[in-house]
CSV table of C-alpha atoms in Angstrom, one decimal:
chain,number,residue,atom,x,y,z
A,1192,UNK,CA,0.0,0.0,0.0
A,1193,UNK,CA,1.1,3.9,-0.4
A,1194,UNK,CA,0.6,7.0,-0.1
A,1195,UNK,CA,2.2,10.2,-1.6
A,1196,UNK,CA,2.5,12.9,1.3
A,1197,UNK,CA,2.4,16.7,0.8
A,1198,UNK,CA,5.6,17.2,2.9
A,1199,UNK,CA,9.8,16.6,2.5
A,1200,UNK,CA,11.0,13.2,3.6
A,1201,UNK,CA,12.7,15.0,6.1
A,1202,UNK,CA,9.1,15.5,7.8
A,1203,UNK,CA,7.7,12.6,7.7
A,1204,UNK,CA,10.5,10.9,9.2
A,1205,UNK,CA,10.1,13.0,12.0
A,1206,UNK,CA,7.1,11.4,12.5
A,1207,UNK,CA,8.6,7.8,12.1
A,1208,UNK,CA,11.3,8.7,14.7
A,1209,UNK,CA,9.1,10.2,17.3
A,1210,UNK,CA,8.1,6.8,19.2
A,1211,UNK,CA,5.5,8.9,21.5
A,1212,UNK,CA,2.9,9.7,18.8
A,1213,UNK,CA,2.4,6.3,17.3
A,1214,UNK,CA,-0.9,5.8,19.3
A,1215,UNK,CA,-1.7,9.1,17.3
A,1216,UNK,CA,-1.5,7.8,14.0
A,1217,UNK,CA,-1.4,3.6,14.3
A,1218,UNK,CA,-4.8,2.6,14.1
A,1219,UNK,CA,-5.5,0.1,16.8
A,1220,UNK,CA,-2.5,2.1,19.4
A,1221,UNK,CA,-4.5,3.2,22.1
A,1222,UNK,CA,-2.0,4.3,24.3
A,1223,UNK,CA,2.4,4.4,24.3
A,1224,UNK,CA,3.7,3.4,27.9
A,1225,UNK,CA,7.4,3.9,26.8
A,1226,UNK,CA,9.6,4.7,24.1
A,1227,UNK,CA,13.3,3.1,24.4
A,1228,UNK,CA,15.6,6.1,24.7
A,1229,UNK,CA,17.4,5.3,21.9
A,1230,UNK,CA,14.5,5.0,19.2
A,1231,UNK,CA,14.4,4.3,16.6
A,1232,UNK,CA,17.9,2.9,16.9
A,1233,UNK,CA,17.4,-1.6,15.6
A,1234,UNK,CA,16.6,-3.5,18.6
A,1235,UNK,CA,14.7,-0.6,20.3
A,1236,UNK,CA,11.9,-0.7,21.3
A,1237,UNK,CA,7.9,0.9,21.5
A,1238,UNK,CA,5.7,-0.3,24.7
A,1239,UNK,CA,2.2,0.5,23.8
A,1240,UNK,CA,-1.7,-0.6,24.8
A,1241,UNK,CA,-3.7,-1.9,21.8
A,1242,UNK,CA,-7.3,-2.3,21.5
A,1243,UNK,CA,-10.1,-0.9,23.3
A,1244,UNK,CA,-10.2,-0.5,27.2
A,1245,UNK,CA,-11.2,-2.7,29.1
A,1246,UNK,CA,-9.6,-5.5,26.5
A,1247,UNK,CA,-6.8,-3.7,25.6
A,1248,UNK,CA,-3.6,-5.6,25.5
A,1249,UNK,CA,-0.1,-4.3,26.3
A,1250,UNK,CA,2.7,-5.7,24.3
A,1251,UNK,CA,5.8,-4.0,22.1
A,1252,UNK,CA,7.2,-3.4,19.0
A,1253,UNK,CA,10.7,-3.7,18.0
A,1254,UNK,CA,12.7,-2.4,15.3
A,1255,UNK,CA,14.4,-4.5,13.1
A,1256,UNK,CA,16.2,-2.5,10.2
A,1257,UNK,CA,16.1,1.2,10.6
A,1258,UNK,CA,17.7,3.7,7.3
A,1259,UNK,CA,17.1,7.2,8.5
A,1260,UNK,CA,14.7,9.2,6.4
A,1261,UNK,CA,14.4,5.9,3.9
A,1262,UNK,CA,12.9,2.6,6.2
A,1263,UNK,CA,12.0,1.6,9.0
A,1264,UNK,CA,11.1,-1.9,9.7
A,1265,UNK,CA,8.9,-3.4,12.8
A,1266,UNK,CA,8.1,-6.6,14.3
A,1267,UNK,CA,4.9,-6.0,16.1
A,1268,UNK,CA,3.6,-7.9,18.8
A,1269,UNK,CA,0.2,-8.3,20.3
A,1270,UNK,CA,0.2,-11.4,22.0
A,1271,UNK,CA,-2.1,-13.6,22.2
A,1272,UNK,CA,-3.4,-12.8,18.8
A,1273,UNK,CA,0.3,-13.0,17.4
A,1274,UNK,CA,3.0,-10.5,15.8
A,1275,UNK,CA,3.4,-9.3,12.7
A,1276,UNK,CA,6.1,-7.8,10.4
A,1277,UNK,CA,5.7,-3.9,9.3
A,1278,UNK,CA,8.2,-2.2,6.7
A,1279,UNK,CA,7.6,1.3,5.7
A,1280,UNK,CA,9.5,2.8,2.9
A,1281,UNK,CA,10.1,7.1,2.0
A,1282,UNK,CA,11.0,7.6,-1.3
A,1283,UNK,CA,11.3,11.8,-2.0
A,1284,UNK,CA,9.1,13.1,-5.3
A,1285,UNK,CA,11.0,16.1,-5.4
A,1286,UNK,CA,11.6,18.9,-2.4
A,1287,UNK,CA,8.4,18.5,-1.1
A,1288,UNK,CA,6.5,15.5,-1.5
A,1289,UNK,CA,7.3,11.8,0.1
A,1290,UNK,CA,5.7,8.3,-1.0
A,1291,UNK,CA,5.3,6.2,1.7
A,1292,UNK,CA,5.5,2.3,1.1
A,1293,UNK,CA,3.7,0.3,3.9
A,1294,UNK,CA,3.6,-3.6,4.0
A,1295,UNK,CA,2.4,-5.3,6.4
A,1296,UNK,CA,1.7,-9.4,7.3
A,1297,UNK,CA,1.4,-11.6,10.0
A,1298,UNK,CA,4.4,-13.4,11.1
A,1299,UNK,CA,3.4,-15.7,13.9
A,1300,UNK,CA,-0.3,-16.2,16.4
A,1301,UNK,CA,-2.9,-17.0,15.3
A,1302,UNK,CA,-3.6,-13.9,12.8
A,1303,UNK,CA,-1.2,-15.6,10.5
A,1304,UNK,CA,-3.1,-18.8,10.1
A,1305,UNK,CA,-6.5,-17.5,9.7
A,1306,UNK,CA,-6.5,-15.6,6.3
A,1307,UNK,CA,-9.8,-14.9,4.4
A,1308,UNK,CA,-10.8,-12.2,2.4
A,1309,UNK,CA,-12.5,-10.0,5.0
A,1310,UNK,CA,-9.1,-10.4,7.6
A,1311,UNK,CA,-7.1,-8.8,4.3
A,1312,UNK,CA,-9.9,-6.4,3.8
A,1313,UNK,CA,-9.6,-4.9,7.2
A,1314,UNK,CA,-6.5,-5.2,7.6
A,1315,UNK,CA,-6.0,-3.3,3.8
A,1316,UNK,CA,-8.5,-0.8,5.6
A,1317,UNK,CA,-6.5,-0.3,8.7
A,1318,UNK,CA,-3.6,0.4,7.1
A,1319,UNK,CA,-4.9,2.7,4.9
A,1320,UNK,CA,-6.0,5.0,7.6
A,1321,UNK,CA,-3.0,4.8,9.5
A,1322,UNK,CA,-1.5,6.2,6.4
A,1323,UNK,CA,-4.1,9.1,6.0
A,1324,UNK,CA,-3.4,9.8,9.7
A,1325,UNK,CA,0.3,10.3,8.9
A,1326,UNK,CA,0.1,11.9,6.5
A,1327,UNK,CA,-2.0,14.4,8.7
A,1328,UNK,CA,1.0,14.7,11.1
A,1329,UNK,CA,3.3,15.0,8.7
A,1330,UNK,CA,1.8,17.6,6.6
A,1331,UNK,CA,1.1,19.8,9.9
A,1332,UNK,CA,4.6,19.2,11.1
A,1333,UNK,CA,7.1,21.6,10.5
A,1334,UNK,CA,11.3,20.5,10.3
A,1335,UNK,CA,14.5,22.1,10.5
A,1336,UNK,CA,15.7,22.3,7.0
């Protein structure tokens, strides 16, 4: 899935890098307990509450390859219903526009083996408007040049 953003790369990797807004833009973050000091150094990692209260469940997500201002990739975990593997990728259009690349799938749980048409629909959906929320942020954000 992508998305072409109205703003430098520069900005929208501010976005990326700032841990503590996540539940801002992620659909499904309800809340960020802690951001590793060093994120989003690989191996760092977010603490955050998924889901609505009172079933949220609290769990992290780790970083796994991290190119400043080009990729950033997750494994996300949200135990019992499994974890899942999230890359996004910025590629500039110019000065002042960024395409952002985000794939997503499950990598173990139970999410991974129970794939139908209506899990990828949602899931398509979700993603989507994490993207438009992002894009939000990072349009409204302004950078050091």
């Amino acid at each position: 899935m992508e998305k072409v953003i109205e703003a430098p790369v520069r900005q929208v990797w501010a976005v990326l890098a700032d841990g503590w807004t996540y539940s801002d833009w992620v659909v499904g973050t309800a809340h960020m307990r802690d951001v590793d000091q060093d994120w989003p150094r690989v191996g760092t990692r977010l603490h955050h509450r998924a889901g609505p209260w009172p079933f949220s469940l609290e769990d992290c997500s780790t970083v796994l390859a991290c190119e400043p201002e080009r990729k950033l990739v997750l494994r996300v975990q949200l135990w019992p219903a499994g974890e899942a593997m999230v890359a996004f990728t910025l590629e500039p259009l110019g000065a002042e526009r960024t395409r952002v690349l985000l794939a997503e799938d499950f990598a173990a749980g139970p999410l991974r083996w129970i794939r139908t048409k209506v899990n990828d629909l949602v899931l398509h959906l979700r993603n989507e408007e994490t993207l438009d929320r992002l894009s939000d942020i990072a349009e409204r954000q302004k950078t050091p040049a």
